[in-house]
Each structure stands twice: as structure tokens, then as C-alpha cells.
PDB file of C-alpha atoms in Angstrom:
ATOM      1  CA  LEU A  24     154.989 116.417  99.304  1.00 88.00           C
ATOM      2  CA  GLN A  25     156.097 117.760  95.796  1.00 89.00           C
ATOM      3  CA  ASP A  26     157.854 114.367  95.118  1.00 92.00           C
ATOM      4  CA  MET A  27     154.731 112.547  96.052  1.00 91.00           C
ATOM      5  CA  LEU A  28     152.535 114.682  93.852  1.00 91.00           C
ATOM      6  CA  ARG A  29     155.136 114.183  90.895  1.00 90.00           C
ATOM      7  CA  LYS A  30     155.183 110.351  91.471  1.00 91.00           C
ATOM      8  CA  ALA A  31     151.442 110.142  91.541  1.00 91.00           C
ATOM      9  CA  LYS A  32     151.130 112.030  88.328  1.00 88.00           C
ATOM     10  CA  THR A  33     153.581 109.660  86.579  1.00 89.00           C
ATOM     11  CA  LEU A  34     151.936 106.455  88.033  1.00 92.00           C
ATOM     12  CA  PHE A  35     148.187 107.462  87.366  1.00 89.00           C
ATOM     13  CA  ASP A  36     146.728 109.041  84.256  1.00 84.00           C
ATOM     14  CA  CYS A  37     144.322 111.435  86.108  1.00 83.00           C
ATOM     15  CA  LYS A  38     144.136 114.820  87.538  1.00 84.00           C
ATOM     16  CA  ILE A  39     145.559 115.005  91.111  1.00 88.00           C
ATOM     17  CA  HIS A  40     143.663 116.998  93.717  1.00 88.00           C
ATOM     18  CA  LEU A  41     145.100 117.684  97.164  1.00 92.00           C
ATOM     19  CA  GLN A  42     142.756 119.057 100.056  1.00 93.00           C
ATOM     20  CA  SER A  43     144.047 121.439 102.539  1.00 93.00           C
ATOM     21  CA  VAL A  44     144.336 120.294 106.021  1.00 91.00           C
ATOM     22  CA  ILE A  45     141.461 121.630 108.060  1.00 88.00           C
ATOM     23  CA  PRO A  46     142.053 123.954 111.062  1.00 86.00           C
ATOM     24  CA  ILE A  47     142.559 121.621 114.281  1.00 80.00           C
ATOM     25  CA  PRO A  48     141.151 122.882 117.373  1.00 75.00           C
ATOM     26  CA  SER A  49     143.960 123.208 119.903  1.00 73.00           C
ATOM     27  CA  GLN A  50     145.085 125.444 122.766  1.00 69.00           C
ATOM     28  CA  HIS A  51     148.507 125.406 121.462  1.00 70.00           C
ATOM     29  CA  HIS A  52     149.375 128.097 118.942  1.00 73.00           C
ATOM     30  CA  ASN A  53     152.198 125.920 117.476  1.00 82.00           C
ATOM     31  CA  VAL A  54     149.525 123.397 115.963  1.00 82.00           C
ATOM     32  CA  ALA A  55     147.674 126.111 114.113  1.00 81.00           C
ATOM     33  CA  ALA A  56     150.905 127.553 112.821  1.00 86.00           C
ATOM     34  CA  ALA A  57     152.010 124.074 111.675  1.00 90.00           C
ATOM     35  CA  VAL A  58     148.698 123.502 109.902  1.00 90.00           C
ATOM     36  CA  TYR A  59     148.742 126.800 108.249  1.00 91.00           C
ATOM     37  CA  ALA A  60     152.466 126.219 107.148  1.00 94.00           C
ATOM     38  CA  PHE A  61     151.635 122.898 105.681  1.00 94.00           C
ATOM     39  CA  ASN A  62     148.872 124.300 103.653  1.00 95.00           C
ATOM     40  CA  GLU A  63     151.198 127.032 102.313  1.00 96.00           C
ATOM     41  CA  VAL A  64     153.692 124.163 101.447  1.00 95.00           C
ATOM     42  CA  ALA A  65     150.817 122.232  99.683  1.00 95.00           C
ATOM     43  CA  VAL A  66     149.746 125.300  97.660  1.00 95.00           C
ATOM     44  CA  LYS A  67     153.208 125.773  96.371  1.00 95.00           C
ATOM     45  CA  ALA A  68     153.703 122.156  95.489  1.00 94.00           C
ATOM     46  CA  CYS A  69     150.446 122.119  93.644  1.00 94.00           C
ATOM     47  CA  ARG A  70     151.368 125.152  91.703  1.00 94.00           C
ATOM     48  CA  GLN A  71     154.777 123.523  90.753  1.00 94.00           C
ATOM     49  CA  GLU A  72     153.271 120.127  89.807  1.00 92.00           C
ATOM     50  CA  ARG A  73     150.223 121.594  88.145  1.00 91.00           C
ATOM     51  CA  CYS A  74     147.827 119.976  90.621  1.00 91.00           C
ATOM     52  CA  HIS A  75     144.489 121.118  91.826  1.00 89.00           C
ATOM     53  CA  TYR A  76     144.484 122.473  95.610  1.00 91.00           C
ATOM     54  CA  LEU A  77     141.127 122.336  97.262  1.00 90.00           C
ATOM     55  CA  ASN A  78     141.116 124.936  99.971  1.00 91.00           C
ATOM     56  CA  VAL A  79     138.654 123.994 102.723  1.00 90.00           C
ATOM     57  CA  PHE A  80     140.783 125.493 105.448  1.00 89.00           C
ATOM     58  CA  ASP A  81     139.305 128.884 104.824  1.00 88.00           C
ATOM     59  CA  ASP A  82     135.698 127.696 105.045  1.00 88.00           C
ATOM     60  CA  PHE A  83     136.192 126.354 108.628  1.00 85.00           C
ATOM     61  CA  LEU A  84     137.910 129.731 109.613  1.00 84.00           C
ATOM     62  CA  LYS A  85     135.083 131.650 108.374  1.00 84.00           C
ATOM     63  CA  CYS A  86     132.775 130.092 110.981  1.00 80.00           C
ATOM     64  CA  ARG A  87     132.700 131.394 114.591  1.00 74.00           C
ATOM     65  CA  ASP A  88     134.077 128.864 117.142  1.00 74.00           C
ATOM     66  CA  PHE A  89     135.023 126.288 114.602  1.00 70.00           C
ATOM     67  CA  GLY A  90     135.875 123.911 117.361  1.00 71.00           C
ATOM     68  CA  LYS A  91     132.171 122.835 117.613  1.00 79.00           C
ATOM     69  CA  PHE A  92     132.511 121.349 114.242  1.00 81.00           C
ATOM     70  CA  PHE A  93     134.740 118.493 115.643  1.00 80.00           C
ATOM     71  CA  PHE A  94     133.923 115.254 117.730  1.00 74.00           C
ATOM     72  CA  VAL A  95     134.669 115.663 121.433  1.00 74.00           C
ATOM     73  CA  LYS A  96     136.219 112.611 123.169  1.00 73.00           C
ATOM     74  CA  GLY A  97     136.277 113.127 126.841  1.00 71.00           C
ATOM     75  CA  ASN A  98     137.734 116.513 127.696  1.00 69.00           C
ATOM     76  CA  ARG A  99     139.535 116.993 124.343  1.00 68.00           C
ATOM     77  CA  VAL A 100     138.444 117.869 120.781  1.00 67.00           C
ATOM     78  CA  ASP A 101     139.199 115.249 118.219  1.00 73.00           C
ATOM     79  CA  ILE A 102     140.617 116.046 114.996  1.00 76.00           C
ATOM     80  CA  HIS A 103     137.850 114.516 112.881  1.00 83.00           C
ATOM     81  CA  PRO A 104     134.758 116.738 111.888  1.00 87.00           C
ATOM     82  CA  ASN A 105     131.351 115.785 113.224  1.00 87.00           C
ATOM     83  CA  ARG A 106     128.214 115.972 111.156  1.00 90.00           C
ATOM     84  CA  MET A 107     128.228 119.829 111.243  1.00 89.00           C
ATOM     85  CA  GLY A 108     131.854 119.787 110.237  1.00 88.00           C
ATOM     86  CA  GLN A 109     131.187 117.452 107.449  1.00 91.00           C
ATOM     87  CA  SER A 110     128.511 119.701 106.221  1.00 91.00           C
ATOM     88  CA  ILE A 111     131.064 122.531 105.866  1.00 89.00           C
ATOM     89  CA  LEU A 112     133.309 120.155 103.894  1.00 91.00           C
ATOM     90  CA  ALA A 113     130.252 119.341 101.778  1.00 93.00           C
ATOM     91  CA  ARG A 114     129.323 122.988 101.029  1.00 90.00           C
ATOM     92  CA  ALA A 115     132.897 123.629 100.050  1.00 89.00           C
ATOM     93  CA  TYR A 116     133.088 120.660  97.724  1.00 90.00           C
ATOM     94  CA  ILE A 117     129.909 121.657  96.226  1.00 90.00           C
ATOM     95  CA  ALA A 118     131.079 125.275  95.439  1.00 87.00           C
ATOM     96  CA  ILE A 119     134.639 123.776  94.128  1.00 83.00           C
ATOM     97  CA  ILE A 120     132.571 121.283  91.792  1.00 83.00           C
ATOM     98  CA  ARG A 121     130.189 124.065  90.554  1.00 84.00           C
ATOM     99  CA  ASN A 122     133.179 126.354  89.876  1.00 79.00           C
ATOM    100  CA  TYR A 123     135.110 123.650  88.018  1.00 75.00           C
ATOM    101  CA  PHE A 124     132.232 122.296  85.947  1.00 73.00           C
ATOM    102  CA  ASP A 125     129.985 125.379  85.525  1.00 69.00           C
ATOM    103  CA  PRO A 126     131.620 128.131  83.350  1.00 62.00           C
ATOM    104  CA  TYR A 127     129.037 130.571  84.350  1.00 65.00           C
ATOM    105  CA  ALA A 128     129.752 130.138  87.981  1.00 53.00           C
ATOM    106  CA  ARG A 129     133.431 131.024  87.695  1.00 49.00           C
ATOM    107  CA  ASN A 130     134.631 134.274  89.411  1.00 46.00           C
TER     108      ASN A 130
END
């Protein structure tokens, strides 16, 4: 991941933003742990490569029963957010954009 960020910075003259992986509804604890671990690696890589990390993972965890924000296919929950899940992403991005561009909105 860090090599990919480094390469992207050298190939493109732009700021690099990396979004966290959102929590994936699963009955298996190892899936949740793997997503959390990947996001931790992503944070460290962004810090080292001076890229922007967009944390939307926490926005999903703040919601009760975040599994209802994903498409359901048959008897399993899909990993893609449905309309309600996309609204969580939209609110998170709006907050990120306001924080980034509005100096008075920064914490």
C-alpha cells in the first residue's frame, strides 16, 4: 500500500486521498478484524507518504445495526452500501470537505 501511494505521488501531480474500508457486515470476527487492521495500515501509510486519509469507517460504526445500510442478496448481506449507506458516505464526505475548505469549521 505504501509503495502504491508513493508511486501515485510520483506519477501524478496531485494530492492523494485514500478512503478507509467501510465495516463489512459479517458473522465472522476475522473479517471485522481484517478490515480494522487494513485501515490501521492505511493510516500509517498515509502518514508516512503525507497523503490524506478519509475515515468513513467510524461514521458507519456510529450507527446502530450498520448492516441495514448494505444491499441484501438472497440470505447474505452484500459489501456494497445501499441508498441509506450511501447517504452515510455522503454526509461523511460533506463533513470532510467542509473541514478541509472552511477554516472556521476546523476543530
